[in-house]
XYZ file of C-alpha atoms in Angstrom:
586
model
C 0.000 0.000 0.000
C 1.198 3.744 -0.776
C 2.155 6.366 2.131
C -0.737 7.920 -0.256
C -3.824 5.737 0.537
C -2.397 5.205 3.931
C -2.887 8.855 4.700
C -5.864 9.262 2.985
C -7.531 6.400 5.127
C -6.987 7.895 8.589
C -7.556 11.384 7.526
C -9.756 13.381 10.307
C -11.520 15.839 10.920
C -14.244 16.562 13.738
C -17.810 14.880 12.915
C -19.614 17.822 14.385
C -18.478 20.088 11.778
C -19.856 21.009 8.344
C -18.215 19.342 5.380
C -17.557 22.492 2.859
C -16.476 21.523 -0.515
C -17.105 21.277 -4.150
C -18.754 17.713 -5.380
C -16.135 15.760 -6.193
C -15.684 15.012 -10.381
C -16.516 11.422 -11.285
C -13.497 9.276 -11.390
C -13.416 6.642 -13.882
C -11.723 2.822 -12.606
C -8.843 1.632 -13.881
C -7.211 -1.677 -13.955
C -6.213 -2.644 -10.415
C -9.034 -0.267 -8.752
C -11.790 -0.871 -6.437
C -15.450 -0.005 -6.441
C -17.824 0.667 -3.548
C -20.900 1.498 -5.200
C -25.031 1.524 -3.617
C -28.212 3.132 -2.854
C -28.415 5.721 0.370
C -31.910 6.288 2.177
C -33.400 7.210 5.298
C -33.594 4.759 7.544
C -37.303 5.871 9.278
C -39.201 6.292 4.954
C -36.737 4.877 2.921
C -36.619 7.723 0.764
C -33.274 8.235 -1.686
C -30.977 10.884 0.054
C -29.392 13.145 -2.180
C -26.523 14.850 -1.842
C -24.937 12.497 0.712
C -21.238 13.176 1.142
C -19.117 10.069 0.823
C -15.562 10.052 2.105
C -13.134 7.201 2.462
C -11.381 7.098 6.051
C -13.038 8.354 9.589
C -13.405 12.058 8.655
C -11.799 13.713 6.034
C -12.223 16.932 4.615
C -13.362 16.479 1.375
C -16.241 14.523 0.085
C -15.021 12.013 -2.421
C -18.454 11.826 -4.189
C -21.578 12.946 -3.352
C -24.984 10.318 -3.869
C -27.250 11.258 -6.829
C -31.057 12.589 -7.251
C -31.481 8.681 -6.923
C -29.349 7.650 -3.714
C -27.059 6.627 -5.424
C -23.050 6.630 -5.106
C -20.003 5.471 -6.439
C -16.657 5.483 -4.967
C -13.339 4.741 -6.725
C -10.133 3.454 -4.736
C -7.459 3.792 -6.864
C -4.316 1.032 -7.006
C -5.652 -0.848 -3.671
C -3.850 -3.952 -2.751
C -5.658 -7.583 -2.252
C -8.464 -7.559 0.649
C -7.797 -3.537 1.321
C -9.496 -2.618 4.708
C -11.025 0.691 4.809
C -13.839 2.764 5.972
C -16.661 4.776 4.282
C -18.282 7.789 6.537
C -21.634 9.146 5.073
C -22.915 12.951 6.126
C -25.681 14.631 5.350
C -27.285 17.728 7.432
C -30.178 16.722 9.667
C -28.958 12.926 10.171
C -26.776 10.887 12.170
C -23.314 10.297 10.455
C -23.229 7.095 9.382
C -19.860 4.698 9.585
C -18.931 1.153 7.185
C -16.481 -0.837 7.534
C -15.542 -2.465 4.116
C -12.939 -5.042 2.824
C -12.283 -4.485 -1.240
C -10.276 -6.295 -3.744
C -8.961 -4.587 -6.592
C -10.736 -5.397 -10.209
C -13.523 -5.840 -7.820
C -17.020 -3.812 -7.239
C -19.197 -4.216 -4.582
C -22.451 -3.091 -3.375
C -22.872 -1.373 0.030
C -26.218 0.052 0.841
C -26.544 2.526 3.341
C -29.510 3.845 6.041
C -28.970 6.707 7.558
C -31.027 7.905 10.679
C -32.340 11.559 11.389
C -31.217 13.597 14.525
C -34.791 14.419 14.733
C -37.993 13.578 12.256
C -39.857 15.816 11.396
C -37.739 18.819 13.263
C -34.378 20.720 11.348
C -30.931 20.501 12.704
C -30.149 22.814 15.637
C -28.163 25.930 15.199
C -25.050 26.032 15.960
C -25.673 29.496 18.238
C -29.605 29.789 18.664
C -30.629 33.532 17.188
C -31.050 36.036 19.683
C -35.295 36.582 20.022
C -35.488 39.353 21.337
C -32.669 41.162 22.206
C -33.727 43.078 25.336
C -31.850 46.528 25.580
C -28.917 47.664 23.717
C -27.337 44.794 22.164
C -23.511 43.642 22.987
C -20.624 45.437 21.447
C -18.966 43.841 18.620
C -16.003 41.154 19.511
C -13.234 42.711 18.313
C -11.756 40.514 14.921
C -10.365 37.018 14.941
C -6.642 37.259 14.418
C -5.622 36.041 10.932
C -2.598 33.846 10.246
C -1.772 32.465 6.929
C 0.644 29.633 6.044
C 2.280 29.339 1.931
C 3.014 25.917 0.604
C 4.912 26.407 -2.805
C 4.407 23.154 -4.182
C 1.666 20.923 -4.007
C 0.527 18.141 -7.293
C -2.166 16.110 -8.229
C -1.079 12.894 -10.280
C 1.965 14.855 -11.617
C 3.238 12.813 -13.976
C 0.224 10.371 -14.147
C -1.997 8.527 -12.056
C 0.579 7.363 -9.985
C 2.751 10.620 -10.019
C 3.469 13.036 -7.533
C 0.501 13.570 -5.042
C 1.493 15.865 -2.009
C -0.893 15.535 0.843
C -0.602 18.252 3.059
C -1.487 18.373 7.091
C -2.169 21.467 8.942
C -2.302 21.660 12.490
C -4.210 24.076 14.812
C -1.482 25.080 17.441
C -3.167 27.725 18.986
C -6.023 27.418 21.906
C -8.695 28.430 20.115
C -11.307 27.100 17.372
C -9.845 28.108 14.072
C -11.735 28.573 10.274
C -9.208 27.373 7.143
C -9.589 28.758 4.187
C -7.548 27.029 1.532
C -6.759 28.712 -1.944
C -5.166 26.430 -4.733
C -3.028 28.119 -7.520
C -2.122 26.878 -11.068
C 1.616 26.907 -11.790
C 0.757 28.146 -15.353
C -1.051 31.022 -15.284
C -1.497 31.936 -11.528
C -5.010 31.440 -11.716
C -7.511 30.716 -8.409
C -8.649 26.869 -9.416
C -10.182 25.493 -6.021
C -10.915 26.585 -2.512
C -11.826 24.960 0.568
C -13.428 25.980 4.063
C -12.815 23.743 7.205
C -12.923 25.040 11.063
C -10.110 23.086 13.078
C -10.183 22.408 16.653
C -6.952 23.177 19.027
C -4.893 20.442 18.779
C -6.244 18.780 15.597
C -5.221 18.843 11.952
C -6.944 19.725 8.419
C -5.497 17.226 5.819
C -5.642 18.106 1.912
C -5.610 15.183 -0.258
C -5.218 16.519 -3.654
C -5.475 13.415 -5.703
C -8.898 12.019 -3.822
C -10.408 16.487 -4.849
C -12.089 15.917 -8.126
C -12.331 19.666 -9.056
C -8.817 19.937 -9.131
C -7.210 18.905 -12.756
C -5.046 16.510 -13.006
C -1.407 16.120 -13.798
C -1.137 19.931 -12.474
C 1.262 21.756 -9.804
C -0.524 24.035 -7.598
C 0.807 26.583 -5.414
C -1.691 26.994 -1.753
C -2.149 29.587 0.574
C -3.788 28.494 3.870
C -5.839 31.125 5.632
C -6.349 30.602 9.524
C -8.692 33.063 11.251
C -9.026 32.114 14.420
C -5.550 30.589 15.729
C -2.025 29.873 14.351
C -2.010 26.558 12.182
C 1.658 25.006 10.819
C 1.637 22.765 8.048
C 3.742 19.625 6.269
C 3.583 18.690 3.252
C 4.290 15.165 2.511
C 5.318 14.241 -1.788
C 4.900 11.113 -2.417
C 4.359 8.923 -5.552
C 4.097 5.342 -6.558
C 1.974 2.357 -7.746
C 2.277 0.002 -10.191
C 5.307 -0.142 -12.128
C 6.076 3.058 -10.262
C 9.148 3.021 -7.387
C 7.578 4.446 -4.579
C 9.439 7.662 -3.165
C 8.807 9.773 -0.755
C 9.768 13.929 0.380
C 8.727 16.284 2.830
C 8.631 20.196 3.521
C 7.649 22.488 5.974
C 4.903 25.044 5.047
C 6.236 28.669 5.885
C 4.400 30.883 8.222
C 6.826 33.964 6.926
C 8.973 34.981 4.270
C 12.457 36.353 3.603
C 13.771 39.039 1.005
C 16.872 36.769 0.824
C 17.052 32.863 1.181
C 20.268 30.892 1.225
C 20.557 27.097 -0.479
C 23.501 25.392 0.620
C 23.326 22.798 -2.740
C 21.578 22.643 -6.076
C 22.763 20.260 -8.309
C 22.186 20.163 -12.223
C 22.862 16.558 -12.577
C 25.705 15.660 -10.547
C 25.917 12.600 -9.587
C 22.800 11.713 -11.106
C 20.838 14.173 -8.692
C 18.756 17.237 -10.203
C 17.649 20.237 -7.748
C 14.627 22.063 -8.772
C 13.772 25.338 -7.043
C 9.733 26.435 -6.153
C 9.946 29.938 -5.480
C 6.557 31.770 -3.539
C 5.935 35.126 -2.942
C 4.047 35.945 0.272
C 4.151 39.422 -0.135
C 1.315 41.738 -1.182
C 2.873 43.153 -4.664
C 4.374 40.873 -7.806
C 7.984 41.172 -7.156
C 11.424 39.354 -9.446
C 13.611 36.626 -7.132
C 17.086 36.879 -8.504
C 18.619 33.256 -7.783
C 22.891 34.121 -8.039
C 24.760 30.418 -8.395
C 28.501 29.596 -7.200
C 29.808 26.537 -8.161
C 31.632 24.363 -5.208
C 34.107 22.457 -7.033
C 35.634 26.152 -8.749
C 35.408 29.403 -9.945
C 31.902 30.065 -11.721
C 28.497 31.858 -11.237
C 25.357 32.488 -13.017
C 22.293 34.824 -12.278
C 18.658 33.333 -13.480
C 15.375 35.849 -12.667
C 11.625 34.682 -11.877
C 8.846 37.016 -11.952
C 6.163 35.883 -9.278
C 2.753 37.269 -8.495
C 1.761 37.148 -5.082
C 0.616 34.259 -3.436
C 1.515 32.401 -6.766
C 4.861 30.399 -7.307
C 7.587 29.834 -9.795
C 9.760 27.123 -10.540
C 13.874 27.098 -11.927
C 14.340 23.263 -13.416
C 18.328 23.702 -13.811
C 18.176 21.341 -17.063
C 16.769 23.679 -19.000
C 19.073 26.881 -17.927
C 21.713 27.511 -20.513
C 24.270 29.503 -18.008
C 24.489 26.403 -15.882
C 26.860 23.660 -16.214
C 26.028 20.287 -16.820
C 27.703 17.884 -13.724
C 27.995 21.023 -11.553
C 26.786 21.814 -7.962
C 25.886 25.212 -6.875
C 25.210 27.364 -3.814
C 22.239 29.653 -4.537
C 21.210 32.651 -2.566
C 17.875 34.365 -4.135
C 16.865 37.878 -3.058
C 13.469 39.518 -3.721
C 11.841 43.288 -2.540
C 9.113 40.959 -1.487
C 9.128 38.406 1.125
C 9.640 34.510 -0.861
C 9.672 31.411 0.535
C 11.937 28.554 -1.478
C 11.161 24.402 -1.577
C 14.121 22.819 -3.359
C 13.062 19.142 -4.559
C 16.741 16.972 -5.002
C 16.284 13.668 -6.918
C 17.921 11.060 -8.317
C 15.187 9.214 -10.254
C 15.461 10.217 -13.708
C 14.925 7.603 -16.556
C 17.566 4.472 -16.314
C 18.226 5.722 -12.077
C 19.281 1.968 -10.675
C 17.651 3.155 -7.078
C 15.086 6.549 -7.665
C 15.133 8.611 -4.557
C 14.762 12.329 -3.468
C 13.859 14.566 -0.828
C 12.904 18.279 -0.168
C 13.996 21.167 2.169
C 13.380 24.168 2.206
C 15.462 27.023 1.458
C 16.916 29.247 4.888
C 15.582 32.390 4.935
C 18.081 35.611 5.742
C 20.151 33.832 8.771
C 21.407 36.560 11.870
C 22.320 33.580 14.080
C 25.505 32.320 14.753
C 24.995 28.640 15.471
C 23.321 26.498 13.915
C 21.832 22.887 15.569
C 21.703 19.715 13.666
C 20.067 16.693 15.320
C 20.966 13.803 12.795
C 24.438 13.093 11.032
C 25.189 9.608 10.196
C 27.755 6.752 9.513
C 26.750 3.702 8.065
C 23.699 3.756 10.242
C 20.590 2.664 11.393
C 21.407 -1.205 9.645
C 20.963 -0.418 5.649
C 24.363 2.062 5.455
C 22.490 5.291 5.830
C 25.244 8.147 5.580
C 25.742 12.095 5.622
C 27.522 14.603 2.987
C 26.913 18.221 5.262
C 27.231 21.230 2.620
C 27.642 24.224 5.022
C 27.208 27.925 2.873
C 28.411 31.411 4.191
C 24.820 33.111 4.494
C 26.497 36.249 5.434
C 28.324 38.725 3.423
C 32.096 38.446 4.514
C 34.148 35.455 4.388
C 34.311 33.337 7.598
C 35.436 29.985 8.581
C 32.819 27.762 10.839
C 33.364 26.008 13.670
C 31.864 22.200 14.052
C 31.511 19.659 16.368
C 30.068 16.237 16.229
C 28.495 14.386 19.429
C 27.580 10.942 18.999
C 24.166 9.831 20.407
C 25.165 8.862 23.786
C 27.801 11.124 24.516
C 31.384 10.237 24.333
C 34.355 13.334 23.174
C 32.412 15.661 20.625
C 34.693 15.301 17.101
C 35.993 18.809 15.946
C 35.896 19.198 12.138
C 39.001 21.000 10.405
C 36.959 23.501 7.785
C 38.038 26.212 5.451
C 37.713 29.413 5.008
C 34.240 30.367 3.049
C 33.563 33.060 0.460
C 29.845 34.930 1.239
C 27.537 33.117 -0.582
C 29.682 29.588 -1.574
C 29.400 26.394 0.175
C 31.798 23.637 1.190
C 30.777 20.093 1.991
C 32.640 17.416 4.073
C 31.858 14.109 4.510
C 32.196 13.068 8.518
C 35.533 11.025 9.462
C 34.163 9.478 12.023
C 33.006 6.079 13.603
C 29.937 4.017 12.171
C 26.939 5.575 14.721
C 24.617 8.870 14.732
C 25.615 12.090 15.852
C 23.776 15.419 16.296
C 25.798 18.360 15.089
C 26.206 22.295 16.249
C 28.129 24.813 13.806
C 29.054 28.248 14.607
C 31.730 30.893 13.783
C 29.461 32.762 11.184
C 25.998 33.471 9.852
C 25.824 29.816 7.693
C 23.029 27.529 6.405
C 23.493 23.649 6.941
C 21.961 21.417 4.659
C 22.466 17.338 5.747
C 22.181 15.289 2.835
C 22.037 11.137 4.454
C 21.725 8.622 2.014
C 21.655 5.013 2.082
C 21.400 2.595 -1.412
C 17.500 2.691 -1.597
C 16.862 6.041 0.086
C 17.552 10.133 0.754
C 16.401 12.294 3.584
C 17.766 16.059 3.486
C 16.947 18.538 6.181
C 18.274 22.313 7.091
C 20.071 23.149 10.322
C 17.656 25.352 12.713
C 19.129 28.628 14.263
C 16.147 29.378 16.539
C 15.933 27.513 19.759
C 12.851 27.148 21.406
C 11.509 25.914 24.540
C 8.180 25.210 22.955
C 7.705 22.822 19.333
C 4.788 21.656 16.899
C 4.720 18.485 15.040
C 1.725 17.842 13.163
C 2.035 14.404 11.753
C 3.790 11.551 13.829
C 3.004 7.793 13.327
C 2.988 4.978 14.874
C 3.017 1.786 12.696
C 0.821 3.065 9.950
C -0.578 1.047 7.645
C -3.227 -1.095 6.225
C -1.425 -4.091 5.045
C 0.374 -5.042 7.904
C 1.415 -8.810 6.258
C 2.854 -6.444 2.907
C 3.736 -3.253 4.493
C 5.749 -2.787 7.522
C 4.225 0.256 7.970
C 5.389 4.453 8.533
C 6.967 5.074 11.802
C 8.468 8.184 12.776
C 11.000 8.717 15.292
C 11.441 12.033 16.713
C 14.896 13.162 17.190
C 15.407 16.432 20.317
C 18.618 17.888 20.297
C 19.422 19.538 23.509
C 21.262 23.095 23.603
C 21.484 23.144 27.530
C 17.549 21.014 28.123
C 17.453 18.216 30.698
C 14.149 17.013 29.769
C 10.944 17.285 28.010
C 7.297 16.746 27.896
C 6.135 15.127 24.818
C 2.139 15.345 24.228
C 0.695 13.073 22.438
C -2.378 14.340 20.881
C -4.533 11.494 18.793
C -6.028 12.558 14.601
C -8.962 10.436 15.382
C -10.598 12.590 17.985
C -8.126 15.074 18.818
C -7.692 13.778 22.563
C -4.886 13.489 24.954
C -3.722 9.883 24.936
C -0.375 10.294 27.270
C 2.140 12.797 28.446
C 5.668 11.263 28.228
C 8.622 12.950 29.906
C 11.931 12.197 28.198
C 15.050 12.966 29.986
C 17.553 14.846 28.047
C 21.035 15.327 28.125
C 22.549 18.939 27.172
C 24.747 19.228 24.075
C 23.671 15.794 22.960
C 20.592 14.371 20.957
C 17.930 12.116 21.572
C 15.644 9.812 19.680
C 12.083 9.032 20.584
C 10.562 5.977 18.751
C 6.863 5.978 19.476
C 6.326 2.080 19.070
C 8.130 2.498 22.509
C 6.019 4.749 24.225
C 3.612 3.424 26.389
C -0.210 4.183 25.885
C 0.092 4.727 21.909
C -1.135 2.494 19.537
C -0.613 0.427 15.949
C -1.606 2.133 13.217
C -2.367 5.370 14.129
C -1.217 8.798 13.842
C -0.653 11.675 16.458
C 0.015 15.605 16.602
C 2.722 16.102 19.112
C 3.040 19.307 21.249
C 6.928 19.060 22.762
C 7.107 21.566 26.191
C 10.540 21.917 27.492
C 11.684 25.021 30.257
C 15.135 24.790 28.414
C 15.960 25.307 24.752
C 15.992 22.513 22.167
C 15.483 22.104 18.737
C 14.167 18.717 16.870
C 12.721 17.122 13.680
C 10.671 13.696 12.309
C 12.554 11.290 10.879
C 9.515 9.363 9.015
C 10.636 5.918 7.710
C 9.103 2.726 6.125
C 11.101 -0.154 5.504
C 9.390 -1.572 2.480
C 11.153 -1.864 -0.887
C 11.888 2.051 -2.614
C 12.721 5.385 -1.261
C 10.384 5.486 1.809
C 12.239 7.878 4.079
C 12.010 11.680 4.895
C 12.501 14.155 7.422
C 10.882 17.711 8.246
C 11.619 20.082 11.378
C 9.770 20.955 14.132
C 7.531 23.764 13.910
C 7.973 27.227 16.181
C 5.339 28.745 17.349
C 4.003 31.137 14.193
């Protein structure tokens, strides 16, 4: 089974709110799909309902298909493996929600007829705040505004590249303590033009997932950039890339959504088919005017640069594909910096998975907005680690604009003498890269001397996670999607687990809260002892009170500074490993 329909199957979303979205376009089978298909009808007359909304997992967002003047409904599960659990949730105002378990087979199409109950015969649905009759006296004075918050997520696809292309799920998380209302505004690559939009109020704690291949509206085989409106309470987002099926290697990526943008963002390493490996750049503009990013390039291995402009209108995005840039050099590997007079936001997608690749693989991160820090935490370097030979390649690159030499130690997990690194002087702008001289283990790394952007590159035969260095300590993080043994094939599919990894500036412990998709409760409060200067990994199949096949939101509390990130891993055949950082609070 794909990370894809894994997601999509434990979406959630509260079953006391409104479903707001477009009908979803009919989706044809193909060979290897599934069919649910039958009549819906209330369970006291037997009457047709129309305009049921059908979704596949216990509460999405978006109604897959919606039933017809008739009762009727069809849905399509795309690329399912043999004797697929999942489960159908039917909503319609003024009835119960109704919930079906189903087993389907692919090439197969079953029938699944559905009663649904009303809240009340014969009465409507109650109002979610009763009207005010009468008002006696003057009435109250206005609440002042919901605060508005908005996170930008430069690249998001639907089938890119097929049916079994890049699809980029996205999660956002309410971190604030309030009830929040999304908004969320989808953008063509092409022309910049508004193509979808969807409403959804979030509670605190829980998370809005966007599936873009399961949204009918949306056209296919299209990039999209999104801009997620929050008016109520600050949200953070990941987006996960994933694609595979049939015939298709499965690989995986993941990015942060940014809550704010930078007139100048650093890149430590693009590569125009080094190596094999290609780095595109997805430029955003979160400003209010349409503003030029000017991307300057400086080679690594020698003397060279090149300048490439992007005009971007706000909100919208841009893309530089290096293969098709004249000034750049075939085999190279750059340093980029890209400056704007409005704020951008950068997603740089490396992969090696071009026609004839013996292992495709890729990952994301995101580019490191203007840097005033001068150290810079890592909490994952490795050495032939973690039993399939996973290693690093760091590419450090002088953010600032004198030249400076950095400082870096490595600390393996579990203490021992931190490892100094001998490094060179670096022009403003270039990069270096090293490759650790160490022993086989994991190590958590801290640079300094200098304004600098860290990019860790770790790759093992099969698979590539990249990640940035964070500059920002905080005593408070967000992550929005962390799993536990997630999958529905358990016999097939090991399943996505995701170890967190909390790297300790001068911490000696943290609360970890566990907060479950389903229905948003508190399921445990784990305190993890931490050690300062040193990292450590939390794997939550060993945390007591969490379950299989489930994912969580984690809120991580600490009165000491730290920084962290999700290492999320399957150990099935292709590129199933990525990483994104913890989230500040916006």
């Amino acid at each position: 089974m794909t990370f894809r329909a894994i997601l999509v199957a434990l979406v959630v979303f509260a079953s006391a709110f409104a479903i707001v979205a477009a009908p979803a376009a009919e989706v044809a089978a193909a060979p290897g799909d599934g069919v649910v298909k039958g009549k819906i009808t209330d369970a006291v007359t037997g009457t047709p309902l129309e305009n049921v909304c059908v979704i596949n997992g216990p509460v999405a967002a978006v109604c897959w298909t919606h039933s017809n003047s008739v009762g009727d409904y069809e849905v399509v599960l795309p690329g399912i493996p043999s004797g697929y659990a999942t489960n159908l949730q039917f909503f319609r105002s003024g009835y119960t929600s109704a919930s079906r378990d189903v087993v389907v087979n692919p090439n197969t199409t079953q029938t699944l007829d559905v009663q649904m109950q009303p809240t009340s015969p014969g009465q409507p649905p109650p109002s979610v705040a009763p009207p005010c009759s009468p008002c006696l006296g003057n009435p109250p004075p206005a609440a002042p505004p919901p605060p508005t918050f908005r996170v930008y997520l430069p690249n998001v696809t639907r089938m890119l590249g097929g049916r079994y292309g890049w699809h980029t799920p996205f999660i956002v998380q309410n971190v604030g303590t309030a009830n929040t209302q999304l908004r969320v505004e989808y953008f063509k690559f092409s022309d910049g033009s508004l193509v979808a939009t969807r409403n959804a109020p979030v509670l605190p704690g829980r998370s809005f997932v966007g599936s873009p291949n399961d949204e009918g509206d949306l056209p296919a085989d299209t990039q999209f950039s999104v801009v997620v409106t929050s008016v109520g309470s600050p949200v953070v987002a990941v987006v996960n890339e994933h694609q595979g099926g049939p015939g298709v290697t499965p690989e995986a990526l993941s990015y942060s959504g940014l809550s704010a943008g930078s007139t100048k963002v650093s890149l430590p390493l693009v590569s125009k088919m080094a190596g094999g490996w290609l780095t595109t750049m997805i430029m955003q503009n979160l400003g209010t005017a349409t503003t030029t990013v000017t991307a300057t390039f400086k080679r690594l291995d020698q003397a060279g640069t090149a300048t490439i402009t992007r005009v971007v209108q706000p909100g919208r995005s841009q893309f530089i594909d290096p293969r098709v840039e004249p000034s750049l050099v075939d085999g190279a590997e750059y340093a980029v910096t890209m400056t704007a007079p409005e704020p951008f936001a950068v997603v740089a997608n490396a992969h090696n998975d071009l026609p004839g690749s013996p292992a495709p693989m890729g990952d994301s991160f995101n580019g490191v907005p203007s840097v005033t820090q001068t150290i810079s935490y890592s909490p994952y370097v490795a050495k032939n680690a973690d039993g399939v030979n996973r290693s690093s390649r760091v590419v450090i690159q002088n953010a600032g604009t004198t030249a400076a030499q950095p400082s870096i130690t490595l600390t393996r997990y579990g203490g021992g003498t931190p490892t100094t690194v001998t490094t060179p002087t670096i022009e403003a702008g270039s990069s270096w890269s090293f490759v650790p001289t160490v022993a086989d283990g994991e190590y958590s790394m801290v640079v300094g001397g200098g304004t600098f952007a860290t990019l860790t590159t770790t790759i093992s035969p099969l698979t590539a996670m990249f990640y940035t260095g964070t500059s920002t300590l905080a005593n408070k993080l967000y992550m929005p999607n962390v799993t536990r043994v997630l999958t529905q094939d358990p016999v097939a599919d090991p399943g996505w687990t995701t170890p967190i990894i909390i790297q300790s500036a001068d911490a000696t412990s943290a609360t970890l809260r566990w907060f479950r998709f389903s229905d948003g409760s508190l399921v445990t409060n784990q305190v993890v002892t931490l050690t300062p200067g040193q990292a450590t990994r939390v794997d939550p199949r060993s945390v007591t009170g969490l379950t299989n096949n489930t994912q969580y939101a984690v809120v991580l509390e600490s009165t000491q500074q730290v920084v962290a990130i999700v290492t999320e891993l399957n150990l099935s055949a292709g590129d199933n490993a990525m990483i994104y950082k913890a989230f500040l609070q916006p």
